[in-house]
């Protein structure tokens, strides 16, 4: 039997605390400013990808969550695959004929998220990080994760930060060829083990302006944006790295909230204006400020990307009170089981069904009473997770392709 050249990996989602918004080069995806993110655990949010190379394949093919996509239709996808192939070709040249010519063979790529697409969570970051990590494993590339982040970057900017775990900076760089525009770990997840996150999936009808299109209009039209790039972000990058190094949650939280607010302000300053947050998003932000006031310190921080979902960072000891408050004010949708609304992965509660009925801390209970309840289902689910590691190489048993190199009948590996 001929050997199979295949690799399967998983890659994480990341959520920025200093936002990337704006490109100075849209083809190489070079940003106007540096950004910083937290990598979330792959136990709750991840993309799994299998790539196989074979001289018998008729051409490159890709399946995403069960549906075949046209590889030729996406320049970014073609760029990412071509860049990884180029690195493999260089390796083959060095080996002088002693290496299997994988760079010349077509690939089949099969990719699946372990979270529902309907959740409205951006998956391009974990998706491109998984694709590039899988190609790097298949091609046995010697480059570090940081070096490979340049390849993920040409697929989607934020994807470069999903190539590493923990707390990650994407340095904007200055080189025209993008060689210094890459991601680097600022701190490992073990540095701050109490750091946790809640993803609040917010219901929304309208289709958002894509990040790619939105940020280009911002660069062209917003005066506020120029000031953000010139003075605000550089100062915040330094202050945020200090906050992480010192595990200063109050500083981390304040910068996170201010940077999210400025990103959305810059969107509103774009012409025509772009708005990603909705009434539920704004209510959650207000509730986080009220929670901080009630507990008498900055214990939670919200951040929002190009959509209405909220991500809230808080330290482990504050999570129970926060979830109680959120689940009280944003009751689960009638058609969703308690375990699906809030699965309670860390066993904070007696049972998921008990969540949202009572708030223990008197100050927070008073806040819950005063706030009252929003319509059930305004928040569709709450994903509770931790800071996570970078892409993982999985065993051949985890492959998404069958012996013919086509997608296996989809088994449910959703959590
Ligand atoms: C608001 O990485 O999705 O999430 O580079 O065009 O693919 P492209 O854009 P993308 O933009 C993400 C923007 C953001 C902020 C962030 O993640 O830093």
Short mmCIF file of C-alpha atoms and ligand atoms in Angstrom, two decimals:
data_model
loop_
_atom_site.label_atom_id
_atom_site.label_comp_id
_atom_site.label_asym_id
_atom_site.label_seq_id
_atom_site.Cartn_x
_atom_site.Cartn_y
_atom_site.Cartn_z
CA UNK A 1 0.00 0.00 0.00
CA UNK A 2 1.33 3.46 -0.92
CA UNK A 3 2.08 5.69 2.06
CA UNK A 4 -0.51 8.35 2.93
CA UNK A 5 0.79 11.91 3.25
CA UNK A 6 -1.66 13.55 5.57
CA UNK A 7 -1.87 15.68 8.74
CA UNK A 8 -4.72 16.61 11.06
CA UNK A 9 -4.59 19.54 13.48
CA UNK A 10 -6.85 21.72 15.58
CA UNK A 11 -6.49 25.47 16.04
CA UNK A 12 -8.00 27.98 18.46
CA UNK A 13 -10.14 31.10 18.25
CA UNK A 14 -8.62 34.36 19.54
CA UNK A 15 -10.35 37.51 20.78
CA UNK A 16 -8.48 40.81 20.53
CA UNK A 17 -8.19 43.15 23.51
CA UNK A 18 -6.40 45.74 21.31
CA UNK A 19 -8.19 45.61 17.98
CA UNK A 20 -6.79 45.14 14.50
CA UNK A 21 -8.81 47.37 12.15
CA UNK A 22 -7.27 48.75 8.97
CA UNK A 23 -4.79 47.53 6.35
CA UNK A 24 -1.85 49.32 4.80
CA UNK A 25 -1.54 46.51 2.23
CA UNK A 26 -4.75 44.57 1.43
CA UNK A 27 -3.03 41.84 -0.62
CA UNK A 28 -0.35 40.83 1.87
CA UNK A 29 -2.76 41.78 4.70
CA UNK A 30 -0.42 44.19 6.46
CA UNK A 31 -2.18 46.12 9.23
CA UNK A 32 -2.12 49.83 10.02
CA UNK A 33 -1.56 49.06 13.71
CA UNK A 34 -0.35 46.35 16.06
CA UNK A 35 -2.93 44.35 18.01
CA UNK A 36 -3.06 42.02 21.00
CA UNK A 37 -5.32 39.06 21.72
CA UNK A 38 -6.10 36.23 24.07
CA UNK A 39 -6.21 32.71 22.64
CA UNK A 40 -9.27 30.78 23.87
CA UNK A 41 -9.34 27.11 24.83
CA UNK A 42 -9.81 24.57 22.05
CA UNK A 43 -11.92 22.49 24.41
CA UNK A 44 -14.83 24.83 23.67
CA UNK A 45 -14.01 26.62 20.42
CA UNK A 46 -11.77 25.21 17.71
CA UNK A 47 -11.39 24.30 14.07
CA UNK A 48 -10.14 20.85 13.08
CA UNK A 49 -8.51 20.47 9.67
CA UNK A 50 -7.08 17.53 7.74
CA UNK A 51 -4.88 18.02 4.67
CA UNK A 52 -3.67 15.25 2.38
CA UNK A 53 -1.33 15.48 -0.60
CA UNK A 54 -1.46 12.89 -3.37
CA UNK A 55 -0.21 12.70 -6.96
CA UNK A 56 -3.53 10.95 -7.75
CA UNK A 57 -5.71 13.96 -6.89
CA UNK A 58 -7.00 15.92 -9.90
CA UNK A 59 -6.56 19.32 -8.21
CA UNK A 60 -6.80 21.19 -4.92
CA UNK A 61 -10.18 20.72 -3.21
CA UNK A 62 -11.60 22.00 0.08
CA UNK A 63 -14.62 21.09 2.21
CA UNK A 64 -15.78 23.45 4.96
CA UNK A 65 -18.28 22.19 7.54
CA UNK A 66 -19.45 19.53 5.08
CA UNK A 67 -19.85 21.71 1.97
CA UNK A 68 -17.31 21.91 -0.84
CA UNK A 69 -15.87 25.38 -1.52
CA UNK A 70 -14.29 26.58 -4.75
CA UNK A 71 -10.58 26.92 -3.94
CA UNK A 72 -9.93 28.98 -7.08
CA UNK A 73 -12.59 31.52 -6.07
CA UNK A 74 -10.69 32.70 -2.99
CA UNK A 75 -7.47 34.57 -3.62
CA UNK A 76 -6.64 34.46 0.10
CA UNK A 77 -7.03 30.70 0.26
CA UNK A 78 -4.95 30.26 -2.89
CA UNK A 79 -2.29 32.63 -1.44
CA UNK A 80 -2.07 30.76 1.87
CA UNK A 81 -1.74 27.34 0.19
CA UNK A 82 0.78 28.68 -2.35
CA UNK A 83 2.92 30.27 0.39
CA UNK A 84 3.06 27.02 2.39
CA UNK A 85 3.86 25.10 -0.81
CA UNK A 86 6.69 27.54 -1.52
CA UNK A 87 8.25 26.80 1.89
CA UNK A 88 7.99 23.05 1.17
CA UNK A 89 9.52 23.50 -2.29
CA UNK A 90 12.52 25.29 -0.72
CA UNK A 91 12.93 22.33 1.65
CA UNK A 92 12.78 19.87 -1.26
CA UNK A 93 15.40 21.89 -3.17
CA UNK A 94 17.74 21.75 -0.16
CA UNK A 95 17.26 17.99 0.09
CA UNK A 96 18.33 17.70 -3.56
CA UNK A 97 15.87 15.03 -4.64
CA UNK A 98 15.96 13.20 -1.30
CA UNK A 99 12.54 14.49 -0.25
CA UNK A 100 9.07 13.37 -1.36
CA UNK A 101 7.88 16.03 -3.90
CA UNK A 102 4.79 16.94 -1.86
CA UNK A 103 4.94 20.54 -3.06
CA UNK A 104 4.01 19.37 -6.55
CA UNK A 105 0.98 17.33 -5.55
CA UNK A 106 -2.60 18.60 -5.21
CA UNK A 107 -4.11 18.71 -1.73
CA UNK A 108 -7.49 17.85 -0.30
CA UNK A 109 -8.47 19.95 2.72
CA UNK A 110 -11.35 19.14 5.06
CA UNK A 111 -12.20 21.55 7.87
CA UNK A 112 -14.84 21.61 10.62
CA UNK A 113 -15.63 23.86 13.56
CA UNK A 114 -16.60 22.35 16.91
CA UNK A 115 -19.03 25.24 17.43
CA UNK A 116 -22.19 25.85 15.37
CA UNK A 117 -21.71 28.25 12.45
CA UNK A 118 -25.10 29.66 13.41
CA UNK A 119 -23.51 31.00 16.61
CA UNK A 120 -22.23 33.83 14.43
CA UNK A 121 -18.71 33.46 15.73
CA UNK A 122 -16.02 34.45 13.27
CA UNK A 123 -14.19 31.32 12.23
CA UNK A 124 -11.69 32.69 9.71
CA UNK A 125 -8.99 33.08 12.40
CA UNK A 126 -9.15 29.49 13.68
CA UNK A 127 -9.80 28.27 10.12
CA UNK A 128 -6.68 29.76 8.53
CA UNK A 129 -4.55 28.92 11.58
CA UNK A 130 -5.70 25.29 11.28
CA UNK A 131 -5.05 25.21 7.51
CA UNK A 132 -1.53 26.61 7.83
CA UNK A 133 -0.66 24.40 10.83
CA UNK A 134 -1.92 21.33 8.97
CA UNK A 135 0.13 22.18 5.87
CA UNK A 136 3.19 22.86 8.07
CA UNK A 137 2.78 19.43 9.72
CA UNK A 138 2.21 17.66 6.39
CA UNK A 139 5.19 19.41 4.78
CA UNK A 140 7.39 19.00 7.90
CA UNK A 141 8.25 22.70 7.75
CA UNK A 142 11.02 23.75 10.18
CA UNK A 143 9.60 27.27 10.75
CA UNK A 144 8.42 28.31 14.23
CA UNK A 145 4.76 29.09 14.94
CA UNK A 146 5.66 32.77 14.92
CA UNK A 147 7.27 32.50 11.48
CA UNK A 148 4.30 30.49 10.21
CA UNK A 149 1.96 33.22 11.50
CA UNK A 150 3.05 35.23 8.41
CA UNK A 151 1.49 32.52 6.23
CA UNK A 152 -1.77 32.46 8.23
CA UNK A 153 -1.83 36.28 7.97
CA UNK A 154 -2.22 36.22 4.18
CA UNK A 155 -5.41 34.18 4.68
CA UNK A 156 -6.96 36.51 7.28
CA UNK A 157 -5.20 39.09 9.42
CA UNK A 158 -6.52 37.97 12.80
CA UNK A 159 -5.57 34.34 11.94
CA UNK A 160 -1.89 35.06 12.58
CA UNK A 161 -2.67 35.47 16.30
CA UNK A 162 -4.34 32.01 16.44
CA UNK A 163 -0.97 30.40 15.65
CA UNK A 164 0.08 30.83 19.29
CA UNK A 165 -1.46 30.18 22.68
CA UNK A 166 -1.82 32.46 25.69
CA UNK A 167 -1.51 36.22 25.21
CA UNK A 168 -0.40 37.15 21.70
CA UNK A 169 0.79 40.35 20.01
CA UNK A 170 0.66 40.89 16.26
CA UNK A 171 3.39 43.39 15.45
CA UNK A 172 2.29 45.61 12.58
CA UNK A 173 5.86 45.76 11.22
CA UNK A 174 7.24 48.27 8.74
CA UNK A 175 8.66 46.11 5.90
CA UNK A 176 6.85 46.35 2.55
CA UNK A 177 7.12 42.57 2.04
CA UNK A 178 5.46 41.79 5.38
CA UNK A 179 8.48 39.92 6.75
CA UNK A 180 8.22 41.68 10.15
CA UNK A 181 4.41 41.58 10.39
CA UNK A 182 3.95 38.53 12.58
CA UNK A 183 2.51 37.24 15.83
CA UNK A 184 4.51 36.59 18.98
CA UNK A 185 3.52 35.22 22.36
CA UNK A 186 3.55 37.90 25.07
CA UNK A 187 2.80 35.44 27.89
CA UNK A 188 1.88 31.75 28.09
CA UNK A 189 -1.56 30.83 29.39
CA UNK A 190 0.06 29.40 32.56
CA UNK A 191 1.28 32.92 33.38
CA UNK A 192 -2.27 33.97 34.32
CA UNK A 193 -4.25 30.77 35.02
CA UNK A 194 -7.22 32.58 36.64
CA UNK A 195 -8.05 34.43 33.41
CA UNK A 196 -11.34 33.18 31.91
CA UNK A 197 -13.79 34.31 29.25
CA UNK A 198 -17.52 34.19 28.53
CA UNK A 199 -18.76 34.37 24.96
CA UNK A 200 -22.32 35.69 24.89
CA UNK A 201 -23.96 34.74 21.62
CA UNK A 202 -26.37 37.57 20.87
CA UNK A 203 -29.37 37.20 18.54
CA UNK A 204 -29.27 39.34 15.45
CA UNK A 205 -31.27 39.52 12.23
CA UNK A 206 -29.23 41.77 10.02
CA UNK A 207 -26.14 40.80 8.06
CA UNK A 208 -23.10 42.72 9.26
CA UNK A 209 -20.65 44.56 6.99
CA UNK A 210 -17.66 42.21 6.60
CA UNK A 211 -14.48 43.14 8.52
CA UNK A 212 -12.53 43.23 5.27
CA UNK A 213 -14.84 45.74 3.56
CA UNK A 214 -15.60 47.73 6.73
CA UNK A 215 -12.00 48.37 7.70
CA UNK A 216 -11.09 49.54 4.20
CA UNK A 217 -13.84 52.17 4.29
CA UNK A 218 -12.62 53.24 7.75
CA UNK A 219 -9.06 53.75 6.47
CA UNK A 220 -10.40 55.88 3.61
CA UNK A 221 -12.90 58.03 5.52
CA UNK A 222 -12.35 58.24 9.30
CA UNK A 223 -10.34 61.12 10.80
CA UNK A 224 -10.63 59.59 14.27
CA UNK A 225 -8.99 56.42 12.93
CA UNK A 226 -5.80 58.29 11.96
CA UNK A 227 -5.42 59.49 15.56
CA UNK A 228 -6.07 55.99 16.89
CA UNK A 229 -3.28 54.55 14.76
CA UNK A 230 -0.82 57.36 15.44
CA UNK A 231 -1.07 57.78 19.22
CA UNK A 232 -3.68 55.64 20.97
CA UNK A 233 -2.74 52.12 19.91
CA UNK A 234 1.04 52.42 20.48
CA UNK A 235 0.46 53.63 24.05
CA UNK A 236 -2.14 50.91 24.70
CA UNK A 237 0.09 48.14 23.32
CA UNK A 238 2.76 49.09 25.87
CA UNK A 239 0.29 49.51 28.74
CA UNK A 240 -1.45 46.22 27.94
CA UNK A 241 1.81 44.27 27.88
CA UNK A 242 2.65 45.77 31.29
CA UNK A 243 -0.82 44.85 32.66
CA UNK A 244 -0.37 41.25 31.50
CA UNK A 245 3.19 40.98 32.85
CA UNK A 246 2.00 42.25 36.26
CA UNK A 247 -1.30 40.31 36.15
CA UNK A 248 -3.04 43.62 36.82
CA UNK A 249 -6.64 42.75 35.97
CA UNK A 250 -8.05 46.25 36.54
CA UNK A 251 -5.57 47.72 34.05
CA UNK A 252 -6.13 44.85 31.58
CA UNK A 253 -9.90 45.34 31.83
CA UNK A 254 -9.90 49.11 31.46
CA UNK A 255 -7.71 49.02 28.34
CA UNK A 256 -9.78 46.17 26.87
CA UNK A 257 -13.09 48.03 27.29
CA UNK A 258 -11.69 51.37 26.09
CA UNK A 259 -10.16 49.78 23.02
CA UNK A 260 -13.38 47.97 22.12
CA UNK A 261 -15.29 51.23 22.57
CA UNK A 262 -12.83 53.14 20.40
CA UNK A 263 -12.96 50.50 17.66
CA UNK A 264 -16.76 50.84 17.57
CA UNK A 265 -16.48 54.64 17.72
CA UNK A 266 -14.15 54.54 14.72
CA UNK A 267 -16.73 52.38 12.92
CA UNK A 268 -19.37 55.02 13.61
CA UNK A 269 -16.92 57.69 12.37
CA UNK A 270 -16.59 55.75 9.11
CA UNK A 271 -18.61 57.21 6.23
CA UNK A 272 -21.14 55.76 5.63
CA UNK A 273 -21.16 54.65 9.29
CA UNK A 274 -20.88 51.04 10.37
CA UNK A 275 -22.51 49.72 13.55
CA UNK A 276 -21.91 46.23 14.82
CA UNK A 277 -23.33 46.38 18.35
CA UNK A 278 -27.08 46.16 18.89
CA UNK A 279 -29.33 47.01 21.87
CA UNK A 280 -28.48 43.72 23.63
CA UNK A 281 -24.74 44.32 23.11
CA UNK A 282 -25.03 47.79 24.64
CA UNK A 283 -27.11 46.49 27.54
CA UNK A 284 -24.42 43.90 28.31
CA UNK A 285 -21.72 46.61 28.32
CA UNK A 286 -23.83 48.69 30.70
CA UNK A 287 -24.37 45.70 32.95
CA UNK A 288 -20.63 44.99 33.12
CA UNK A 289 -19.98 48.56 34.29
CA UNK A 290 -22.79 48.22 36.86
CA UNK A 291 -21.37 44.86 38.03
CA UNK A 292 -17.96 46.47 38.55
CA UNK A 293 -19.59 49.29 40.52
CA UNK A 294 -21.56 46.79 42.62
CA UNK A 295 -18.49 44.73 43.58
CA UNK A 296 -16.43 47.88 44.10
CA UNK A 297 -13.59 47.07 41.69
CA UNK A 298 -13.00 46.39 38.01
CA UNK A 299 -13.80 42.66 37.97
CA UNK A 300 -15.04 42.18 34.39
CA UNK A 301 -14.27 43.56 30.92
CA UNK A 302 -16.33 43.37 27.74
CA UNK A 303 -15.11 43.45 24.17
CA UNK A 304 -16.97 43.25 20.83
CA UNK A 305 -15.75 42.43 17.32
CA UNK A 306 -17.49 42.95 13.98
CA UNK A 307 -20.84 41.68 15.26
CA UNK A 308 -23.18 41.90 18.27
CA UNK A 309 -21.68 39.05 20.35
CA UNK A 310 -20.00 40.03 23.61
CA UNK A 311 -16.86 38.47 25.05
CA UNK A 312 -16.36 39.13 28.75
CA UNK A 313 -13.02 38.55 30.46
CA UNK A 314 -12.96 38.01 34.23
CA UNK A 315 -10.91 36.10 36.77
CA UNK A 316 -12.09 32.68 37.93
CA UNK A 317 -13.21 33.74 41.46
CA UNK A 318 -15.63 36.33 39.98
CA UNK A 319 -17.18 34.07 37.36
CA UNK A 320 -19.98 32.57 39.43
CA UNK A 321 -21.46 35.94 40.41
CA UNK A 322 -21.08 37.21 36.84
CA UNK A 323 -22.83 34.20 35.26
CA UNK A 324 -25.62 34.41 37.85
CA UNK A 325 -26.20 38.06 36.96
CA UNK A 326 -26.02 37.57 33.18
CA UNK A 327 -28.27 34.50 33.16
CA UNK A 328 -30.77 36.33 35.39
CA UNK A 329 -30.94 39.44 33.20
CA UNK A 330 -30.71 37.53 29.90
CA UNK A 331 -32.93 34.45 30.35
CA UNK A 332 -32.39 31.47 28.08
CA UNK A 333 -34.53 31.09 24.94
CA UNK A 334 -37.63 28.94 25.43
CA UNK A 335 -36.44 26.42 22.80
CA UNK A 336 -32.99 25.91 24.36
CA UNK A 337 -32.20 23.39 27.09
CA UNK A 338 -30.32 24.68 30.18
CA UNK A 339 -27.24 22.53 29.28
CA UNK A 340 -27.16 24.09 25.81
CA UNK A 341 -27.65 27.66 27.08
CA UNK A 342 -24.91 27.45 29.73
CA UNK A 343 -23.15 24.06 29.87
CA UNK A 344 -21.27 24.95 33.09
CA UNK A 345 -18.00 23.26 32.04
CA UNK A 346 -16.27 24.08 35.31
CA UNK A 347 -19.07 22.86 37.57
CA UNK A 348 -19.80 26.21 39.27
CA UNK A 349 -23.46 25.39 39.83
CA UNK A 350 -25.53 22.56 41.28
CA UNK A 351 -27.01 22.08 37.79
CA UNK A 352 -27.33 24.17 34.62
CA UNK A 353 -31.08 24.36 35.30
CA UNK A 354 -30.43 26.30 38.52
CA UNK A 355 -28.50 29.05 36.69
CA UNK A 356 -30.29 32.39 36.39
CA UNK A 357 -32.76 31.89 39.24
CA UNK A 358 -30.84 33.33 42.14
CA UNK A 359 -27.96 35.73 42.68
CA UNK A 360 -26.00 35.10 45.87
CA UNK A 361 -24.03 38.32 46.49
CA UNK A 362 -26.44 40.95 47.94
CA UNK A 363 -24.96 43.86 45.95
CA UNK A 364 -25.19 41.88 42.71
CA UNK A 365 -28.70 40.62 43.59
CA UNK A 366 -29.80 44.23 44.04
CA UNK A 367 -28.33 45.06 40.64
CA UNK A 368 -30.16 42.10 39.04
CA UNK A 369 -33.43 43.28 40.60
CA UNK A 370 -32.89 46.87 39.47
CA UNK A 371 -31.92 45.84 35.93
CA UNK A 372 -34.75 43.38 35.47
CA UNK A 373 -35.03 40.81 32.70
CA UNK A 374 -34.50 41.31 28.98
CA UNK A 375 -36.66 39.27 26.57
CA UNK A 376 -35.78 35.55 26.80
CA UNK A 377 -33.36 34.60 24.04
CA UNK A 378 -31.76 38.05 23.59
CA UNK A 379 -28.63 36.08 24.53
CA UNK A 380 -28.85 32.65 22.85
CA UNK A 381 -26.04 30.91 24.72
CA UNK A 382 -23.14 31.53 27.05
CA UNK A 383 -19.85 29.76 26.31
CA UNK A 384 -17.57 29.71 29.36
CA UNK A 385 -13.94 29.06 28.57
CA UNK A 386 -10.34 29.67 29.60
CA UNK A 387 -7.17 30.90 27.96
CA UNK A 388 -5.83 28.15 25.70
CA UNK A 389 -2.79 26.84 23.88
CA UNK A 390 -1.82 27.14 20.22
CA UNK A 391 -2.57 24.72 17.36
CA UNK A 392 -2.25 21.01 18.16
CA UNK A 393 -1.23 18.17 15.86
CA UNK A 394 -3.80 15.37 16.23
CA UNK A 395 -3.45 11.64 15.58
CA UNK A 396 -4.32 9.98 12.23
CA UNK A 397 -7.39 8.51 13.98
CA UNK A 398 -8.79 12.07 14.16
CA UNK A 399 -8.62 12.50 10.37
CA UNK A 400 -11.61 14.03 8.61
CA UNK A 401 -10.77 12.26 5.30
CA UNK A 402 -11.53 8.65 4.32
CA UNK A 403 -9.20 6.25 2.50
CA UNK A 404 -10.08 7.82 -0.86
CA UNK A 405 -9.20 11.29 0.46
CA UNK A 406 -12.83 12.44 0.56
CA UNK A 407 -14.70 13.77 3.64
CA UNK A 408 -15.80 11.03 6.02
CA UNK A 409 -19.49 10.90 6.77
CA UNK A 410 -19.73 13.65 9.39
CA UNK A 411 -19.69 12.26 12.87
CA UNK A 412 -20.65 14.59 15.63
CA UNK A 413 -17.55 15.79 17.39
CA UNK A 414 -19.25 18.93 18.59
CA UNK A 415 -19.04 19.53 22.29
C1 LIG B 1 -12.83 43.28 14.61
O1 LIG B 1 -9.02 39.28 10.52
O2 LIG B 1 -11.49 39.10 10.02
O3 LIG B 1 -12.13 41.02 14.80
O4 LIG B 1 -7.77 40.49 7.69
O5 LIG B 1 -9.72 41.19 6.34
O6 LIG B 1 -9.56 38.83 7.15
P1 LIG B 1 -9.23 40.29 7.42
O7 LIG B 1 -10.07 40.73 8.70
P2 LIG B 1 -10.28 39.95 10.09
O8 LIG B 1 -10.59 41.22 11.05
C2 LIG B 1 -10.78 41.07 12.42
C3 LIG B 1 -11.20 42.36 13.01
C4 LIG B 1 -11.67 42.31 14.46
C5 LIG B 1 -10.57 42.77 15.42
C6 LIG B 1 -9.46 41.79 15.71
O9 LIG B 1 -9.67 40.56 15.67
O10 LIG B 1 -8.36 42.29 16.02
#
